[in-house]
XYZ file of C-alpha atoms in Angstrom:
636
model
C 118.125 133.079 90.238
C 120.907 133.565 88.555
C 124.919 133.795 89.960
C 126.167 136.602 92.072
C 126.480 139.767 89.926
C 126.718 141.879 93.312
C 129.453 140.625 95.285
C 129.152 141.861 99.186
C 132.182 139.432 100.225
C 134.221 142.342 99.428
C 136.325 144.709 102.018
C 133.174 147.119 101.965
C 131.159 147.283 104.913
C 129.825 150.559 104.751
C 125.881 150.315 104.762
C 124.875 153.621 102.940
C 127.584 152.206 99.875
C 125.807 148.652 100.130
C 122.582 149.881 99.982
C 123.669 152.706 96.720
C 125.362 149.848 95.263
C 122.610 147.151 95.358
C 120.250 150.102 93.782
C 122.777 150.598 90.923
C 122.498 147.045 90.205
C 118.552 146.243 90.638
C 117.023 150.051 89.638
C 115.477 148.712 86.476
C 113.708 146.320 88.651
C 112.020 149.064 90.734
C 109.910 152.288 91.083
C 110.685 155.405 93.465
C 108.254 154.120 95.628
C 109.566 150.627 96.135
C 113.116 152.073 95.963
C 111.973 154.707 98.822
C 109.946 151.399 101.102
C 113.199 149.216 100.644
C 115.933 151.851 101.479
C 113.506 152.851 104.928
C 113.780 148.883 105.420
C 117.681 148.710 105.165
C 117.897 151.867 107.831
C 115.797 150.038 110.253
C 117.992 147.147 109.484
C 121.207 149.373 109.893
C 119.634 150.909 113.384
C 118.459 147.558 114.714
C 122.083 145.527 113.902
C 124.349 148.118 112.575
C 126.267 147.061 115.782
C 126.483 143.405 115.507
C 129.074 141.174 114.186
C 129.263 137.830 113.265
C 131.373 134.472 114.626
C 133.846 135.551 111.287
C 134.215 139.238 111.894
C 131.684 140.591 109.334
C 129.201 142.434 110.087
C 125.598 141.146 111.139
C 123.865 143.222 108.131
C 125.903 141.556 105.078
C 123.756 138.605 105.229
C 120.615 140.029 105.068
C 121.921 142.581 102.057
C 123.204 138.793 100.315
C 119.919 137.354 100.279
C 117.976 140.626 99.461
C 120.862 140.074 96.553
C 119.580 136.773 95.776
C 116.038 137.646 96.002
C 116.464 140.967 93.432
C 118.259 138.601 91.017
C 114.684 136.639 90.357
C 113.074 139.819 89.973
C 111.045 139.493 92.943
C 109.108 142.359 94.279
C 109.850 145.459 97.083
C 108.265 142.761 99.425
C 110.339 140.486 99.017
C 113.892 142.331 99.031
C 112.651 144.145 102.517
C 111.557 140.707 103.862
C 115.477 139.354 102.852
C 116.794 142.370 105.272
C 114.558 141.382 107.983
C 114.548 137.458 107.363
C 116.371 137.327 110.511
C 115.343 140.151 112.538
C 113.135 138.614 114.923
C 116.595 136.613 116.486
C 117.483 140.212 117.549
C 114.662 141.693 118.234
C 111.416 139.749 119.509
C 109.295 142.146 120.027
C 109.841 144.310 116.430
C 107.358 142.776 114.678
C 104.145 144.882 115.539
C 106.420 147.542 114.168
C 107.557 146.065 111.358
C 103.618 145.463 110.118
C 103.070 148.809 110.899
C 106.122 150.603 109.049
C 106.619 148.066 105.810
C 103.041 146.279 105.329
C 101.135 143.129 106.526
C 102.734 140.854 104.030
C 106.267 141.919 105.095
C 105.647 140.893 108.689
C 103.762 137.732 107.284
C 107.057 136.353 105.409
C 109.062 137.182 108.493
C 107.134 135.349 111.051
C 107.347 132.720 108.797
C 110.919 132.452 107.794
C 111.536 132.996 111.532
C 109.212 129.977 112.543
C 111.378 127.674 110.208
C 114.695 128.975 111.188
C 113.808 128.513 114.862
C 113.184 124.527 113.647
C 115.591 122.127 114.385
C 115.144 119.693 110.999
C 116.600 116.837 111.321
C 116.113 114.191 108.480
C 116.868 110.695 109.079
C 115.604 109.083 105.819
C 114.672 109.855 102.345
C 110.501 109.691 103.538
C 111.099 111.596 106.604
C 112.833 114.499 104.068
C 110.211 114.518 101.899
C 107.655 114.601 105.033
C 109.711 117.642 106.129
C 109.467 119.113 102.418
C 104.972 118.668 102.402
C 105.701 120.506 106.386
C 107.266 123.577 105.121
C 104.575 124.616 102.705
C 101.983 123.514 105.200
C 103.199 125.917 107.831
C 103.428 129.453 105.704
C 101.120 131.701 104.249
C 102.849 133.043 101.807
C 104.778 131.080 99.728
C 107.050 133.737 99.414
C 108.614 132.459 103.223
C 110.458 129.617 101.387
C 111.738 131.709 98.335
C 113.356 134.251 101.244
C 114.211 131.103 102.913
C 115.451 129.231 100.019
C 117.648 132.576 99.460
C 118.861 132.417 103.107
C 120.098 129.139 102.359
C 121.599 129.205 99.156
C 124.126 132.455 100.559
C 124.824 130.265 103.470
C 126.380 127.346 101.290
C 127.929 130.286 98.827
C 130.064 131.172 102.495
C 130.250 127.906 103.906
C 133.878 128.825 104.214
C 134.171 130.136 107.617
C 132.247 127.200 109.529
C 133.971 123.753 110.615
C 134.228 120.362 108.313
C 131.603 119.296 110.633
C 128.843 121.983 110.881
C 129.909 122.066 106.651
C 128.716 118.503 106.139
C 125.845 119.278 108.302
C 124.666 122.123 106.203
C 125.513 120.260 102.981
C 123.268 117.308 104.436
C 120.409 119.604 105.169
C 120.453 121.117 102.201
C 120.781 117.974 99.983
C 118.240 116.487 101.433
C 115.407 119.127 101.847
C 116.371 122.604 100.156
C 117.418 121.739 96.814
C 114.706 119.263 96.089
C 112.335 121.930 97.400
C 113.863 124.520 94.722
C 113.600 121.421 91.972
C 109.548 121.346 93.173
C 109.397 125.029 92.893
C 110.327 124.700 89.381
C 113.679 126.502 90.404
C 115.928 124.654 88.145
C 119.171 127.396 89.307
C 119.023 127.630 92.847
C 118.683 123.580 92.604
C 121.798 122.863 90.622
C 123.864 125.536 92.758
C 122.578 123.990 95.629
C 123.760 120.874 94.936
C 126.810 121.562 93.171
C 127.606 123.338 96.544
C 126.502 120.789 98.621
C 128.566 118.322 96.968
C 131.830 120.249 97.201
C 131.036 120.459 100.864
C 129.931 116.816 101.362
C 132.655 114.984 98.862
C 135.361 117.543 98.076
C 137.432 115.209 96.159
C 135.071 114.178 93.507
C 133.537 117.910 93.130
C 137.612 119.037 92.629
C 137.744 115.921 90.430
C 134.882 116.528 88.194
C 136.076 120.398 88.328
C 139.355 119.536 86.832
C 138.100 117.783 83.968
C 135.922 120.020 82.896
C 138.238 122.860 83.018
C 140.982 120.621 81.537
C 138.429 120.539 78.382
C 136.657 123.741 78.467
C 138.679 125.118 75.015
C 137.808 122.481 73.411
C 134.319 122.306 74.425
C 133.917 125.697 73.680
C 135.161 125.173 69.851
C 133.021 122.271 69.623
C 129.401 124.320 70.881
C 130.393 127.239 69.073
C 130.669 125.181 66.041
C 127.102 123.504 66.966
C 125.498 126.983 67.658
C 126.629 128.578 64.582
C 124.593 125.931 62.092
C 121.553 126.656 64.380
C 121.854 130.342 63.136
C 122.816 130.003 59.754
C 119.307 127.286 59.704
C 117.414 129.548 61.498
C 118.169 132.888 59.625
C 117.512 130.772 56.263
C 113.622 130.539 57.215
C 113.230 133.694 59.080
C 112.989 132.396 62.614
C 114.667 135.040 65.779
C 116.309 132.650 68.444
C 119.144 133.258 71.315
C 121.422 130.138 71.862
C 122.921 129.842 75.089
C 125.469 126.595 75.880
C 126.728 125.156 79.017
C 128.406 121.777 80.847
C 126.094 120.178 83.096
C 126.504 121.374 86.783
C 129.143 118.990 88.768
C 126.376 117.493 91.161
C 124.239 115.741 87.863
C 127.540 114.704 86.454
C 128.371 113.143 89.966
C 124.825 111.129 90.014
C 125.911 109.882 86.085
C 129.052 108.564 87.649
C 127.626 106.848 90.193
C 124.444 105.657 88.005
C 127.048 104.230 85.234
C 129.913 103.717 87.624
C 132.299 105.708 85.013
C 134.830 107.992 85.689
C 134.283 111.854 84.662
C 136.393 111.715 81.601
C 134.348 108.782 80.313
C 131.144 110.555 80.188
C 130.451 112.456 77.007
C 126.712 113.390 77.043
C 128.028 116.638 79.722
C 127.271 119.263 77.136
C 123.634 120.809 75.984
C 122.669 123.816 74.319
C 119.305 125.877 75.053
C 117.533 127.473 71.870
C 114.859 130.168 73.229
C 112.609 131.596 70.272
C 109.160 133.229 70.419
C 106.044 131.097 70.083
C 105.560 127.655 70.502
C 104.898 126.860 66.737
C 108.693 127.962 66.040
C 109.309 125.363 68.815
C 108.236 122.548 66.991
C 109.681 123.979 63.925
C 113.310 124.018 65.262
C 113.243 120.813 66.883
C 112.697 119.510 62.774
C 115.684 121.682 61.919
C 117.838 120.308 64.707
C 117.077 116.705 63.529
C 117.709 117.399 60.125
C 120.986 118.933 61.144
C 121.974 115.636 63.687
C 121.141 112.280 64.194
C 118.627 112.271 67.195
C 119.361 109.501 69.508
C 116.773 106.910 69.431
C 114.922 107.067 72.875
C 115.925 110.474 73.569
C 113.321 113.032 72.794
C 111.170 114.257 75.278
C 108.032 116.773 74.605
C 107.696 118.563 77.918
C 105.543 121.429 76.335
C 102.435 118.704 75.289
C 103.157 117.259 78.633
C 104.348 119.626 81.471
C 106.414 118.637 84.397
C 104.548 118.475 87.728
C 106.296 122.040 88.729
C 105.049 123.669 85.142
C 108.011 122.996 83.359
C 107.673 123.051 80.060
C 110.371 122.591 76.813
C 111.523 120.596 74.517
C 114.647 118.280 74.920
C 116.268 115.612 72.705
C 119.863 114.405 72.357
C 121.783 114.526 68.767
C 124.745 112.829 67.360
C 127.333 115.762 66.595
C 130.413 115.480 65.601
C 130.598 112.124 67.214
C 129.498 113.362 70.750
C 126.897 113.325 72.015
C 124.917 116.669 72.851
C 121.820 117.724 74.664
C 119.532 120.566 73.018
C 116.782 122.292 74.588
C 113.878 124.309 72.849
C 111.327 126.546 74.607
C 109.380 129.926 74.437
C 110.940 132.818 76.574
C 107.835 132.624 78.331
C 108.928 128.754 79.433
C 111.828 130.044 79.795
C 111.170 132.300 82.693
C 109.026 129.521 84.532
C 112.127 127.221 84.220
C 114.381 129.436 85.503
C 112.595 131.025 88.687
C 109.540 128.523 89.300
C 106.730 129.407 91.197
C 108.898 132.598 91.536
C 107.379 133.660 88.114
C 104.085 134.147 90.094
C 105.669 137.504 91.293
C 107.224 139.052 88.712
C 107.185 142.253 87.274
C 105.191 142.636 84.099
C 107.768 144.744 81.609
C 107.107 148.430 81.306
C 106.249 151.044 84.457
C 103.039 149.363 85.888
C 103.386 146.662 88.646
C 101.106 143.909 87.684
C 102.575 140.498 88.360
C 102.836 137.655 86.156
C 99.218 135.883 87.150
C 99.734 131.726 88.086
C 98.997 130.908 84.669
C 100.811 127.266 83.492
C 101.949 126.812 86.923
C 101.388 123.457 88.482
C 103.527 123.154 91.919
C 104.679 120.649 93.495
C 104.091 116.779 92.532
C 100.380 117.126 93.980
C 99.032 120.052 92.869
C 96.450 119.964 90.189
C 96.147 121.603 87.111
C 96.447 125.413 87.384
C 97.014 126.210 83.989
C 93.853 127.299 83.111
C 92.794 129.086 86.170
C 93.637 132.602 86.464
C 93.500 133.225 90.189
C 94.657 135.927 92.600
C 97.516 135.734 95.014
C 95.169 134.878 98.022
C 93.075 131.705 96.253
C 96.304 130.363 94.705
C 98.180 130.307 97.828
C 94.330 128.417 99.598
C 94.751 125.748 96.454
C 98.193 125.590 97.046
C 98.331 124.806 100.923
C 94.734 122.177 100.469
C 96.403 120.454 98.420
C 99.342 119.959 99.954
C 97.728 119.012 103.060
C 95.091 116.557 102.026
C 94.069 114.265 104.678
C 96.897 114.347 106.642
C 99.203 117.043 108.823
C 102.604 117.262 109.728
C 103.825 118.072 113.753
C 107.353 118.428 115.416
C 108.609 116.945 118.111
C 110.322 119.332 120.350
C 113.852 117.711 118.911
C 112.430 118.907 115.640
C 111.960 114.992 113.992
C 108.511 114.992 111.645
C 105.583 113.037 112.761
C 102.706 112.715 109.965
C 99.376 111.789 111.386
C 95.815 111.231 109.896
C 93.405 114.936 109.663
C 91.829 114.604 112.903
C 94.678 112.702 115.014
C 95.276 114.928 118.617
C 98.045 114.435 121.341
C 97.952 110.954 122.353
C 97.583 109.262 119.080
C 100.916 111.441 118.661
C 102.366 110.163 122.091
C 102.106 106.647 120.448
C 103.674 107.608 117.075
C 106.961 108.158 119.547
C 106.561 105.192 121.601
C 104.386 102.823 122.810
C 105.281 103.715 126.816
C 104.422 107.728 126.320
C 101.116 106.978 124.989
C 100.423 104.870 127.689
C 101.671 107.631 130.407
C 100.547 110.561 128.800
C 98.601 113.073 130.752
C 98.940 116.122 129.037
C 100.290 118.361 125.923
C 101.203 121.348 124.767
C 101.580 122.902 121.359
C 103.760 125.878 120.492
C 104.057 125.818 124.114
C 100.527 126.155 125.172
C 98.510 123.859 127.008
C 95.649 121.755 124.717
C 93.011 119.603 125.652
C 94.171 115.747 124.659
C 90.970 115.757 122.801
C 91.714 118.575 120.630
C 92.921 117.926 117.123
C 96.318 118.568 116.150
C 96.736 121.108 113.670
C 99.844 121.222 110.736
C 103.321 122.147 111.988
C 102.702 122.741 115.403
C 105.424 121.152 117.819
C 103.837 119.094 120.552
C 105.485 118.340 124.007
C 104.070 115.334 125.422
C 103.447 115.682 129.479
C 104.186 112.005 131.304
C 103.061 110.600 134.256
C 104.800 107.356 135.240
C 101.270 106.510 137.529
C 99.164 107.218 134.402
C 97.904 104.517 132.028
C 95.748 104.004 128.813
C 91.836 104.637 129.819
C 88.666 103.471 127.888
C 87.621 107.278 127.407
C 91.031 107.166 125.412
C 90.456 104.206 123.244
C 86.909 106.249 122.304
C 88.937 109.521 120.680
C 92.061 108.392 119.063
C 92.043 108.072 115.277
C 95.473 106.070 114.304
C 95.110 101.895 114.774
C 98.470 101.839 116.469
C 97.115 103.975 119.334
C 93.939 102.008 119.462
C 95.857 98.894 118.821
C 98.081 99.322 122.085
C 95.221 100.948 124.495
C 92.937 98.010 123.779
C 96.037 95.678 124.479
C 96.603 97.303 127.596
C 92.907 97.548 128.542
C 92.271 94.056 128.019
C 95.442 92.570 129.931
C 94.920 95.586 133.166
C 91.434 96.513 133.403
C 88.931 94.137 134.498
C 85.955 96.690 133.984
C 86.473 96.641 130.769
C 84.000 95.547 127.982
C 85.083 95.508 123.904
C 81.558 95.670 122.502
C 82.669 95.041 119.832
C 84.048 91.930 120.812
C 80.944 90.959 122.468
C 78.680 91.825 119.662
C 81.412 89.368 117.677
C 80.485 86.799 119.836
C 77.276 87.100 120.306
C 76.927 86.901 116.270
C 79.112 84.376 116.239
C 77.050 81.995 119.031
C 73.854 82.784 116.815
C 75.362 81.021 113.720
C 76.713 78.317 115.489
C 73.433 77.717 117.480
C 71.507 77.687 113.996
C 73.778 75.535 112.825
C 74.277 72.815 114.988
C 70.042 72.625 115.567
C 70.290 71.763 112.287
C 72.868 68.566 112.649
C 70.637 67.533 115.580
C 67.687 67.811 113.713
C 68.880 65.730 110.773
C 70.425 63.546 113.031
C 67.495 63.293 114.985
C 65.353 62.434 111.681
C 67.760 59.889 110.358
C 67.315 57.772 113.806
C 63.314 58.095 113.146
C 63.705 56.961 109.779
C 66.173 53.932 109.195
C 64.974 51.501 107.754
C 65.247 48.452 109.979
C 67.438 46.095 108.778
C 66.638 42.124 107.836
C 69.616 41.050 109.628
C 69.444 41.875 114.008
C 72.720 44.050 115.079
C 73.816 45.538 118.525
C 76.098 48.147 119.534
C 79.892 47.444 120.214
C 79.835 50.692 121.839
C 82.729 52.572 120.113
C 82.363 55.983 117.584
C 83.000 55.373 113.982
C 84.205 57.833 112.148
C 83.982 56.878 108.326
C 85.443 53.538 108.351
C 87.920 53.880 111.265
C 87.252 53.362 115.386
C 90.636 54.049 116.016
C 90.300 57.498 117.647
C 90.526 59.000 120.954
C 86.910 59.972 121.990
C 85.711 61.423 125.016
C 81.666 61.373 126.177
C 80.381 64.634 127.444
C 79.424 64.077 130.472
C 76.086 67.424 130.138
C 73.851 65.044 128.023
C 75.989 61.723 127.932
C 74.718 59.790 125.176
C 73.898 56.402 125.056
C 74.393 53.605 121.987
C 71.188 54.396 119.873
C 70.901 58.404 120.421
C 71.344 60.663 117.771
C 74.932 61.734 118.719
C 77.093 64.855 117.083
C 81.178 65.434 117.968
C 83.692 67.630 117.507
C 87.219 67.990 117.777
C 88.378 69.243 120.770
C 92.031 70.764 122.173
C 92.812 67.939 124.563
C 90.220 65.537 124.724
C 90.149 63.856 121.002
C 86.694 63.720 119.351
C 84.747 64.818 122.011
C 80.789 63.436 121.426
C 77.283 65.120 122.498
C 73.695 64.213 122.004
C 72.650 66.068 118.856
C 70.436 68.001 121.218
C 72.362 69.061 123.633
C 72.161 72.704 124.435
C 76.019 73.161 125.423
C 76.770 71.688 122.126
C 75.146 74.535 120.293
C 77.235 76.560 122.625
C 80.438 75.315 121.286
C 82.697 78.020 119.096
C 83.133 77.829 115.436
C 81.427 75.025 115.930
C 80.670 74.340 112.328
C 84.696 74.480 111.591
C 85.531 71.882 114.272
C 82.225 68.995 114.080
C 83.223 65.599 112.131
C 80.579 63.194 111.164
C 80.052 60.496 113.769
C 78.029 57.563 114.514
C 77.924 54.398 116.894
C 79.797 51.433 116.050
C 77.469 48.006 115.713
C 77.980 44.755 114.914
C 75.919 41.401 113.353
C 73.891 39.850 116.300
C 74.500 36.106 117.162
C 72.133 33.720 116.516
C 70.801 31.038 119.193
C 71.855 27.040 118.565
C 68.590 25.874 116.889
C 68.222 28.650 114.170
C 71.667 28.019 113.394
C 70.860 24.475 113.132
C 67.981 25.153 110.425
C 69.961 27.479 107.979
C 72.860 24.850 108.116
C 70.275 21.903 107.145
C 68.731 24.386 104.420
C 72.226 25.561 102.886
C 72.932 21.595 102.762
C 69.401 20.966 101.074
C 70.165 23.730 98.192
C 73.783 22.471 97.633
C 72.397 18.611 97.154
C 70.114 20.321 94.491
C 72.485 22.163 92.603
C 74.511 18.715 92.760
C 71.693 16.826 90.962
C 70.801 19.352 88.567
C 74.482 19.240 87.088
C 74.862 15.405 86.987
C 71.365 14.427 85.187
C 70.595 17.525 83.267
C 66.476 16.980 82.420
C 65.906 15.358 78.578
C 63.881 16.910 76.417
């Protein structure tokens, strides 16, 4: 889309001048027939809001002939411009659309339903995420792509006569469009309507750096002008010398990307000199390659700076050639590409509808189109209008959809997710009152799936609460999250199996496990050796080396000195201690976490007065011995 070469802000209002005047401009673009469908479309225009004027004054119809304006300047088709009149239409007249299909086509009334669906959508967009949610909605929610280029259209003339609104409602606009329009025209591959969107948006949104940055490059435009002139005419005299047929086009980048350097470098305007770039379009992509070596032979390329968008396409299908030279001492920006590239660059997915040069009205197939970040490789699929628009909407969608609230804020929720898994992406206390919905304004079933775009009312009851028939259908974790909170803490009838089956797993590997310490507990008591010297039980737990804990005795099985015992460390009674077989032991909860290795404390066992008596006489027997043996050792 290129700028305004039919300017309707003038003092002429007549409709039958508008409408000769428009045809005078665009009549290359069309054939009797499509000149005969779009003049019947501007008299039912005329007839429907001929009468109508605008909050400014103007007439209700000079909008509509704007973005029909807009629309014409792509090249788009008869379709199209009709659907610009009408784009709008449906705010006057409800009920027109049955005859609208039946006077201008199926595909006319398609695009306006659409474009009337959005406009009737309040979009708010609180964050950068929530924007780019609302972007993935508005291709989800049109059949024809063709509702966002009327759309996009719509919008751009709005910021183009900004003029007549409030500060207010002309941040508000520049806001919206900032946030959701122009990065939807950069997606589209609509490099034009992007950088005029944004260029407008900032002069609405910061006026004093857009009249700042507009100043200096005006200040500098002669000698800018001497300097790419200068630039363009070696690229001839180079290009003529091997027989190669370009057109070189220069310009200053638009105010909005020189803004974003400013803030990215935090630099003034006038201390930015990489603001200038040339555009070299020539006829096959062999000569691209081919110029880019003249240009570098010409200029010092920048190291860093070269960029081979043709091998490797941007995700919207653009495709070129870009590198930055050293000329003159200045930096300067040059970009090579095919017309073909060319076109796609310039009106994105728009390319998809237009006109094939000569009399016949093929379109342009989707051929090296790939829209949108997500979209796969189209390039080498030549498809019709109806299977590129299914590829284009499946794989936008993926897994997930996009609803409304009635306020107009996006919600995205899993494939699959219906009204009250919605109710708890709002809040936690309308999920749990919900007791009813309604989508586009109809009554669904809460059970029902929710499907893309549609703006759901939640229906409250301050008696209602969550339900285990509820926690059965909802898909998102939050929902199920807060209904088995609720059910839990409220509902005494309620079961989790699969918290029982948790436990009941759990019980089976702590049973198996603590059999197991009884019966090698059990074992070791059969087993021990008996030991030479007699001890006896002080009665106390040992654990390791240490009786210096607090232990309690379970009273199920109490344990005596000699059993087999087990224990385990309990919340508020120590090291509590069982009888390696008792059963409520193997009851016991991640049991094999909390058991420590325990045994009873013994102790030496005293010996009566006359055994005593012996081992003292026998210790003083060997001692004598030892005596002797050192005072007369035995001669040999």
């Amino acid at each position: 889309m290129k700028t305004e070469t039919f300017d309707t802000n003038t003092t002429e209002t007549n409709p039958q001048v508008l409408i000769d005047t428009f045809f005078v401009h665009f009549s290359d673009l069309y054939t009797q027939d499509d000149e005969q469908k779009i003049r019947a479309a501007w008299d039912f225009l005329i007839e429907k809001t001929g009468s109508l004027v605008r909050s400014c004054g103007k007439p209700y119809y000079l909008h509509p002939m704007r973005v029909a304006c807009v629309l014409a300047e792509s090249s788009l088709g008869a379709d199209c411009i009709v659907a610009g009149f009408f784009h709008n239409i449906l705010d006057v007249d409800s009920d027109c659309l049955g005859q609208i299909e039946a006077q201008f086509g199926k595909d006319v009334a398609t695009i306006c339903n659409g474009t009337a669906k959005i406009t009737n959508l309040k979009i708010n967009s609180k964050n950068l995420h929530e924007a780019d949610s609302i972007r993935k909605m508005l291709f989800a929610m049109v059949d024809d792509i063709r509702v966002i280029l009327v759309k996009l259209a719509d919008r751009l003339d709005r910021m183009r006569n900004l003029k007549s609104v409030s500060e207010e409602a002309q941040r508000a606009v520049a806001k919206e469009v900032i946030d959701i329009w122009a990065p939807l025209a950069g997606r589209l591959g609509m490099k034009d309507v992007k950088n005029e969107m944004e260029d407008l948006s900032l002069k609405y949104s910061n006026p004093e750096a857009f009249q700042q940055i507009k100043a200096i490059v005006a200040q500098k435009k002669d000698e800018r002008e001497e300097y790419l002139q200068g630039a363009v005419k070696k690229i001839y005299t180079a290009t003529e010398r091997i027989g190669i047929h370009v057109n070189i086009t220069s310009r200053a980048k638009h105010f909005y990307s020189i803004y974003q350097k400013m803030r990215k470098r935090n630099k003034e305007a006038g201390e930015l000199y990489d603001l200038l770039a040339l555009r070299i379009i020539c006829d096959e992509v062999g000569d691209c390659y081919t110029l880019i070596g003249i240009v570098h032979s010409l200029w010092k390329p920048l190291d860093g700076r070269f960029k081979d968008y043709i091998a490797m396409p941007k995700a919207n299908g653009y495709q070129s050639l870009h590198t930055t030279v050293m000329c003159e001492g200045k930096p300067l920006e040059i970009q090579i590409r095919t017309q073909k590239m060319h076109t796609v660059a310039e009106h994105g997915v728009a390319s998809h509808w237009l006109y094939k040069k000569g009399t016949n009205r093929d379109m342009v197939k989707a051929q090296d189109l790939s829209i949108i970040n997500q979209l796969r490789e189209l390039r080498d699929n030549h498809v019709n209008d109806e299977s590129f628009f299914a590829q284009l909407k499946n794989e936008l969608l993926g897994d997930e959809i996009y609803v409304f609230t009635p306020k107009g804020d996006v919600k995205q929720l899993p494939a699959g997710a219906n009204a009250i898994d919605f109710a708890y992406t709002i809040h936690s206390a309308v999920g749990e009152k919900i007791v009813g919905a309604k989508a586009d304004g109809k009554i669904i079933p809460l059970t029902a799936p929710l499907q893309n775009t549609q703006i759901v009312e939640v229906l409250t009851n301050p008696q209602a609460h969550p339900t285990q028939g509820q926690l059965k259908i909802v898909k998102t974790a939050k929902a199920r999250q807060r209904i088995h909170a609720w059910l839990s803490a409220n509902d005494p009838t309620f079961i989790d199996k699969d918290l029982v089956a948790k436990h009941e797993a759990e019980h089976a590997a702590n049973t198996l496990y603590s059999r197991h310490v009884a019966e090698q507990r059990a074992t070791e008591g059969k087993h021990r050796k008996p030991k030479k010297t007699e001890t006896q039980y002080t009665g106390k737990i040992r654990i390791e080396n240490s009786t210096n804990f607090l232990v309690t005795i379970a009273q199920c099985c109490n344990p005596v000195p000699g059993d087999p015992i087990v224990g385990y460390v309990s919340r508020s009674r120590g090291i509590t201690i069982h009888a390696a077989t008792c059963l409520t032991f193997l009851r016991i909860p991640n049991i094999e976490q909390r058991s420590v290795h325990v045994e009873w404390d013994t102790t030496i066992k005293p010996k009566d007065e006359k055994t005593a008596a012996k081992e003292a006489k026998l210790k003083e027997r060997a001692k004598e011995k030892s005596i002797e043996k050192t005072k007369f050792p035995k001669q040999r």
